[in-house]
Short mmCIF file of C-alpha atoms in Angstrom, two decimals:
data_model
loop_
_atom_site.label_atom_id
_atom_site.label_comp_id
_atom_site.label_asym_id
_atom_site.label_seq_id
_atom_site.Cartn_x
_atom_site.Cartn_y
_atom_site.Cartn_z
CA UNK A 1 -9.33 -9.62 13.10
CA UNK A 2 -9.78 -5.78 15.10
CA UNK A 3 -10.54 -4.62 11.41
CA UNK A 4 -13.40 -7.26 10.64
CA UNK A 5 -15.08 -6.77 13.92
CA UNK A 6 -15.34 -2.64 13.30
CA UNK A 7 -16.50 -3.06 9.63
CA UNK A 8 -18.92 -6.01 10.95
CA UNK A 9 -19.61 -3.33 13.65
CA UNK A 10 -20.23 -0.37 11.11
CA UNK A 11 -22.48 -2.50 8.71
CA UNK A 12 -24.66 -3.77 11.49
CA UNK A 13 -24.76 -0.10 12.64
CA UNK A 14 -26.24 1.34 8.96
CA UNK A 15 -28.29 -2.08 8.21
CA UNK A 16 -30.58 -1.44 11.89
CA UNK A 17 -30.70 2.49 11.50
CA UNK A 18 -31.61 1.78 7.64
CA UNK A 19 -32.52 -1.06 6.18
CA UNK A 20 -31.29 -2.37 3.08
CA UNK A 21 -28.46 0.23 2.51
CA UNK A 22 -25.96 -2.19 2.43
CA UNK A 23 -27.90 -3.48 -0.61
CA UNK A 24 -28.54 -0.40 -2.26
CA UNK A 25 -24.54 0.47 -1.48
CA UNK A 26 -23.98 -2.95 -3.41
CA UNK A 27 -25.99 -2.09 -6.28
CA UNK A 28 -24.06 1.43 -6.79
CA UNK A 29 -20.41 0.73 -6.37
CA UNK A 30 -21.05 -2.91 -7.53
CA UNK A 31 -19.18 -2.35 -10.70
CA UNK A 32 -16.41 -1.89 -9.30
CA UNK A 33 -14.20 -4.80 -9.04
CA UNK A 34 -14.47 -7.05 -5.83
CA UNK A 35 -11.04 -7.57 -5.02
CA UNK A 36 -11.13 -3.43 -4.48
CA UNK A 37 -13.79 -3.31 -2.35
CA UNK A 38 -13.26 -6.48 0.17
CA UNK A 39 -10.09 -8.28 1.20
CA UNK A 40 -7.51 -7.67 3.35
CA UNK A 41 -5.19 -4.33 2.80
CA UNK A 42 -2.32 -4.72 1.21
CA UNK A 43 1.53 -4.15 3.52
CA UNK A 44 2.36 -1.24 0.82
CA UNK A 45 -0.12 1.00 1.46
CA UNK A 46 -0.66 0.46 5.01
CA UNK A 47 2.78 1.31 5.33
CA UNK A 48 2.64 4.90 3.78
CA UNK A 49 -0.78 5.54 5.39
CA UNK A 50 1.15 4.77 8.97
CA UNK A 51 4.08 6.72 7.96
CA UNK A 52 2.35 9.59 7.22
CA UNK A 53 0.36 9.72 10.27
CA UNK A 54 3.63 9.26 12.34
CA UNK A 55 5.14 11.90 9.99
CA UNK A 56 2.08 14.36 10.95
CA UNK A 57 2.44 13.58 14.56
CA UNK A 58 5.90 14.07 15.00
CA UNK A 59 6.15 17.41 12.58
CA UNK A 60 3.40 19.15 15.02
CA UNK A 61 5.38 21.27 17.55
CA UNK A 62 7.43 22.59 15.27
CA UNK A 63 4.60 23.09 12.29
CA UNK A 64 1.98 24.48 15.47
CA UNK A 65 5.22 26.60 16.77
CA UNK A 66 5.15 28.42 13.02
CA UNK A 67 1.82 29.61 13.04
CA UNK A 68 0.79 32.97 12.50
CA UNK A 69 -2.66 34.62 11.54
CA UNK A 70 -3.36 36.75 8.73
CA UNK A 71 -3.31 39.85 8.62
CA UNK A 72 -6.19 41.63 8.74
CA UNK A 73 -8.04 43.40 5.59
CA UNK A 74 -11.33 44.76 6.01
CA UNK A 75 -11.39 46.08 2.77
CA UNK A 76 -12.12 42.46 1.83
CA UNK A 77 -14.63 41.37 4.15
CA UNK A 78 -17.75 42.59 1.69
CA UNK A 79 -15.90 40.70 -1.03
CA UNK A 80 -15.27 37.42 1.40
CA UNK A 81 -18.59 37.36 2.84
CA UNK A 82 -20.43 36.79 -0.76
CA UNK A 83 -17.90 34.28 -1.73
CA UNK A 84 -19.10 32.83 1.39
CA UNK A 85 -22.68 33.36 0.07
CA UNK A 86 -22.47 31.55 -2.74
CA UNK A 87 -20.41 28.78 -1.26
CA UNK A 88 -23.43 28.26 0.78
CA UNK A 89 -25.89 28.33 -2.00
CA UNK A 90 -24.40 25.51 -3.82
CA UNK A 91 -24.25 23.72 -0.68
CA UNK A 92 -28.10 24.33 0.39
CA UNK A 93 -28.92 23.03 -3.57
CA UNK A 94 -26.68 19.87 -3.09
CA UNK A 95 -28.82 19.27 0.47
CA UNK A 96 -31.67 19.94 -1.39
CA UNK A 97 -31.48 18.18 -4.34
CA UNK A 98 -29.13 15.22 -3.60
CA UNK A 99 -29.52 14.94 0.44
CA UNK A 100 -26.38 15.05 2.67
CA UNK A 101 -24.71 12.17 1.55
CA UNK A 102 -22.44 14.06 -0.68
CA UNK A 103 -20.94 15.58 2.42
CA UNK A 104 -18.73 12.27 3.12
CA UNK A 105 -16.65 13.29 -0.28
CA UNK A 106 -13.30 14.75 -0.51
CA UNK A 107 -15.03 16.82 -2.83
CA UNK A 108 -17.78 18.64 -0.68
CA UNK A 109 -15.65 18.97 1.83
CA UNK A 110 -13.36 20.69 0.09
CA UNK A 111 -15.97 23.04 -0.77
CA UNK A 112 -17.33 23.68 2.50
CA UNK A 113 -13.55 24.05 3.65
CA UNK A 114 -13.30 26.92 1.38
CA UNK A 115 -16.59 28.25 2.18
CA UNK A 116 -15.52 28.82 5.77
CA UNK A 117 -12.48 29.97 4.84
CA UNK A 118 -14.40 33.00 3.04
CA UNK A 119 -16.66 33.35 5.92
CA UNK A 120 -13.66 33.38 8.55
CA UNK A 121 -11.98 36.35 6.17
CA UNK A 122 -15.33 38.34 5.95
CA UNK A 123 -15.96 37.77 10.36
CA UNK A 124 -12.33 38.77 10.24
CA UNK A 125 -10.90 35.60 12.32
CA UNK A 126 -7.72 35.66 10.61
CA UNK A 127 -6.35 32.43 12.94
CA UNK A 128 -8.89 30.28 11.33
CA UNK A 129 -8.49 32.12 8.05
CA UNK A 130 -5.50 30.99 7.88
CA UNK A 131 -5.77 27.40 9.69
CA UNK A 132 -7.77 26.65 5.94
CA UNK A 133 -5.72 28.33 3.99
CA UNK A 134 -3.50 25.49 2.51
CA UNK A 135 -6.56 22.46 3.28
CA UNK A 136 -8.55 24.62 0.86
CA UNK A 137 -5.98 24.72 -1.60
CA UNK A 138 -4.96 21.45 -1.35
CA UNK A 139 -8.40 19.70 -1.09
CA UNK A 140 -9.73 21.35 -4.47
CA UNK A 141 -6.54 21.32 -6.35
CA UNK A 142 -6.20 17.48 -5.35
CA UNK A 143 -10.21 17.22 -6.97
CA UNK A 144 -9.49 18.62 -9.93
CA UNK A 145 -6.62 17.01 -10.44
CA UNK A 146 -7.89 13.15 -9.33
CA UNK A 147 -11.16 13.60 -10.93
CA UNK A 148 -10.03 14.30 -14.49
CA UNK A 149 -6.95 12.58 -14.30
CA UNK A 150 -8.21 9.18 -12.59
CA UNK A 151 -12.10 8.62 -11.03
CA UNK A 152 -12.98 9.62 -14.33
CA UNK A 153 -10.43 7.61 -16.87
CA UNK A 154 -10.88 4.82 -14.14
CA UNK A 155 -14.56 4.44 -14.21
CA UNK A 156 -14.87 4.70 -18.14
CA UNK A 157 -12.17 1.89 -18.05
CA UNK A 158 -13.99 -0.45 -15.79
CA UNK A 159 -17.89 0.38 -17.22
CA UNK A 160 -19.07 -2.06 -19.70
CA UNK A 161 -18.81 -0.44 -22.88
CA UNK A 162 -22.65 0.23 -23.74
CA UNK A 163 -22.80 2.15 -20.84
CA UNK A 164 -19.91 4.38 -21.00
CA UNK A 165 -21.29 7.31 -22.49
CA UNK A 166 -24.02 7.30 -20.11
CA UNK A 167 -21.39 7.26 -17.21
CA UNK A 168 -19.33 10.30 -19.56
CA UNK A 169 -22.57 12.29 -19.42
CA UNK A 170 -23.27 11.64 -15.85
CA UNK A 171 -19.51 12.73 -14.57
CA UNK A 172 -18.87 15.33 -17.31
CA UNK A 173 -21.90 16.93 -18.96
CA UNK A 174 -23.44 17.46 -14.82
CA UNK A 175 -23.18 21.38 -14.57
CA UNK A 176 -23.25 20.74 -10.76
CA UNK A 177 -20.24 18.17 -10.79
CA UNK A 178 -18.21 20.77 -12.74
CA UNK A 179 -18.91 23.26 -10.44
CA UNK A 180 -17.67 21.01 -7.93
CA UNK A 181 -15.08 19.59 -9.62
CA UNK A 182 -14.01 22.18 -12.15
CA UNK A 183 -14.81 25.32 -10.82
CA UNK A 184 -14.49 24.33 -7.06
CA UNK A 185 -10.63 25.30 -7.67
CA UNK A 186 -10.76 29.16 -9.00
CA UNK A 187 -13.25 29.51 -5.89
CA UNK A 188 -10.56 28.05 -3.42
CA UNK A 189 -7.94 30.21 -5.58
CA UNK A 190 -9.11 33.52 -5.04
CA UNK A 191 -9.68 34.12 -1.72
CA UNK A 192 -5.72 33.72 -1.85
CA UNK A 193 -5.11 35.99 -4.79
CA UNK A 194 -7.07 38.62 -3.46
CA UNK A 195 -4.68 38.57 -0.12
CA UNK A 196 -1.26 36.53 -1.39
CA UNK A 197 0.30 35.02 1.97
CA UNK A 198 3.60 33.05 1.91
CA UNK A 199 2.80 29.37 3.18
CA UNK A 200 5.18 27.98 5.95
CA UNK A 201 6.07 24.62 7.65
CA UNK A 202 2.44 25.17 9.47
CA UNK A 203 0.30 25.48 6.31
CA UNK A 204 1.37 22.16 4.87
CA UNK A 205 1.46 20.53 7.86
CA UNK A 206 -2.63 21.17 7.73
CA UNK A 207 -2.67 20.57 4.64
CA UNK A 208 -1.03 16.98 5.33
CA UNK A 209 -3.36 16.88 8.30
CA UNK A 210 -6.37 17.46 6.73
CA UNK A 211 -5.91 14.61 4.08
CA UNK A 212 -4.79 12.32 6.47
CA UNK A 213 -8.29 12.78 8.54
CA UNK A 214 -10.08 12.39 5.76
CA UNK A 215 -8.13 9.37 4.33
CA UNK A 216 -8.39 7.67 8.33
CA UNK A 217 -12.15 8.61 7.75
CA UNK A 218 -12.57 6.47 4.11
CA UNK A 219 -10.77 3.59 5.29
CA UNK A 220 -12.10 3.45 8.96
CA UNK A 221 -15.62 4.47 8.21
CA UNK A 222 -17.01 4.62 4.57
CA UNK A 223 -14.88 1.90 2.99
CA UNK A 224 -16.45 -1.29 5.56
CA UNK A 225 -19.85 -0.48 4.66
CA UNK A 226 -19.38 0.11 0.58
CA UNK A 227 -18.98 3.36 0.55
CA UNK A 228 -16.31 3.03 -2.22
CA UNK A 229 -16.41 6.54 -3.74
CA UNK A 230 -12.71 6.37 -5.03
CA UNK A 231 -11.64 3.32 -6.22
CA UNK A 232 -8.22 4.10 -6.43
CA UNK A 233 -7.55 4.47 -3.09
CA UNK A 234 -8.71 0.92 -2.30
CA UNK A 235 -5.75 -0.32 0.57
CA UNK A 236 -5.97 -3.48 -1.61
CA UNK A 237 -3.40 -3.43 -3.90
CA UNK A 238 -0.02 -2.92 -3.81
CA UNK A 239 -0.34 0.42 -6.03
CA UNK A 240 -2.41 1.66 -3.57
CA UNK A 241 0.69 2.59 -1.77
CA UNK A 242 1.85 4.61 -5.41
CA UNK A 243 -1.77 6.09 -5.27
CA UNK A 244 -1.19 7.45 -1.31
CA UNK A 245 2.68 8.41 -1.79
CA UNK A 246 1.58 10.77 -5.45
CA UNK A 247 -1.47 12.83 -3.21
CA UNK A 248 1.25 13.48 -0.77
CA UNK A 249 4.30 14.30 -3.82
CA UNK A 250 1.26 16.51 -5.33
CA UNK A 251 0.62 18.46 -1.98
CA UNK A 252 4.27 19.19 -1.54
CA UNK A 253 4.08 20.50 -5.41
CA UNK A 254 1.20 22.83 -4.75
CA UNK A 255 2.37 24.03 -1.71
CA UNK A 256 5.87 24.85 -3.62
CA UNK A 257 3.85 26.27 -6.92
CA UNK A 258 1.77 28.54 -4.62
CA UNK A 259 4.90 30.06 -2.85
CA UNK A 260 6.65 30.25 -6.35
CA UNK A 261 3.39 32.09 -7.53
CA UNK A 262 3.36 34.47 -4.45
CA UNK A 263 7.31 35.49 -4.82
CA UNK A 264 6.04 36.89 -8.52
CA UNK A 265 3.12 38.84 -7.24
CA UNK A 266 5.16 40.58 -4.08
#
C-alpha cells in the first residue's frame, strides 16, 4: 500500500510540473508488456534487492577501513584532462541534441562516472580518483555487456515484426548509442591501463554501492511513472531475481578479471 501511495505520489508530481508525460511515457515504453511495467513485485527479486543492500551496509567498515588513494602521476594529468575533454563533449551533444533525460540511464551515468574519474586524475585528487575507479569499470562493462546481450535481443523479441529493423537501426546503426554503448568501455578502460592499480575489498564494495543506488533509484523513482528503460529488470517476475543475482555474479567477475589482468602487467 506505502508503494502505491509514492508511485501515485511521483505520477501526480510529473503530470502537474508537465502535463501529459505520463501519456507520452505510455506511448514510448508501451510495447513493452503490461505485466512488466505495473503489478505488484515479485518475493524473488525483492529478496536479492534487500539482501544486497543489507550486504552493502554491513560490508562498509571494513570495505571504508581498506581504502587508499592513488598514487599520484602527474605525468598523466595532460593525458587525463583531455579524456576528460572529450567525455564532456559527448555529454554537452547528448544535452544538446537529446535534452537531459538521458542522464537517468545506467548508461550516461556511467559515462559521466568515468568522465570525472579523468577529471579527478588530471586535478590530481587521487581519493576520488580512486572512489570511481571500480563504479566506472563496472557501470560500462555492465552496458556493454546488458545492451548487446539483452535490451537489445529483448526488444527485437518483443517488437512486432514489421518494425524490427527499424528498432535494429535505431539501437545499432546510432553512431551516438555505440559510442555510448560500445565505445563507452575502452574509455572507462584506459584511464586504468595507463595507471594499473590492484582493486581491494573497498573498490567492489563501490562498485556494489554504486549499482545498488542506481537500482533503489529505477525502482523507487523512474519505474512508478513509466520510465521503463530496462525491461529486464522489471521486480515483476520471478526471474527478475536471476536478472539482479547475474549483475552482481558479473561485478564480482570483472572485479576478479581486472586484478587477474593487473598481476600480468606488474
Amino acid at each position: 500500500a506505502m508503494g502505491q501511495a509514492a508511485a501515485k505520489f511521483l505520477q501526480h508530481h510529473v503530470e502537474s510540473r508537465r502535463p501529459g508525460a505520463l501519456k507520452q511515457l505510455e506511448g514510448a515504453f508501451g510495447f513493452i508488456p503490461q505485466e512488466l511495467r505495473e503489478g505488484p513485485w515479485a518475493w524473488a527479486p525483492t529478496l536479492v534487492v534487500a539482501a544486497l543492500a543489507q550486504g552493502i551496509f554491513a560490508s562498509a567498515p571494513s570495505a571504508t577501513a581498506a581504502f587508499a588513494a592513488l598514487p599520484e602521476a602527474p605525468g598523466l594529468a595532460g593525458r587525463r584532462l583531455g579524456g576528460f575533454g572529450f567525455g564532456a563533449a559527448v555529454l554537452l551533444y547528448m544535452l544538446r541534441k537529446r535534452g537531459s533525460w538521458p542522464m537517468v540511464s545506467w548508461t550516461m551515468l556511467g559515462w559521466t562516472c568515468t568522465t570525472m574519474r579523468y577529471l579527478a586524475g588530471g586535478l590530481g585528487y587521487t581519493g576520488l580518483q580512486r572512489a570511481l575507479t571500480f563504479p566506472s569499470l563496472f557501470a560500462n562493462s555492465v552496458t556493454v555487456l546488458v545492451w548487446y546481450l539483452g535490451v537489445v535481443p529483448g526488444i527485437l523479441v518483443i517488437t512486432p515484426k514489421g518494425k524490427r529493423r527499424k528498432a535494429f537501426n535505431n539501437m545499432i546503426m546510432s553512431w551516438f548509442l555505440f559510442l555510448v554503448h560500445g565505445m563507452n568501455f575502452p574509455f572507462s578502460f584506459a584511464d586504468w591501463y595507463v595507471q594499473p592499480v590492484r582493486l581491494d575489498l573497498f573498490d567492489l564494495w563501490a562498485g556494489f554501492a554504486y549499482g545498488l543506488l542506481y537500482i533503489t533509484f529505477y525502482l523507487a523513482v523512474l519505474d512508478p511513472i513509466g520510465v521503463h528503460l530496462y525491461f529486464i529488470l522489471s521486480p515483476r517476475k520471478w526471474w527478475g531475481a536471476l536478472v539482479y543475482a547475474g549483475i552482481v555474479l558479473l561485478g564480482a567477475s570483472i572485479w576478479a578479471a581486472v586484478n587477474a589482468l593487473e598481476a600480468r602487467l606488474l
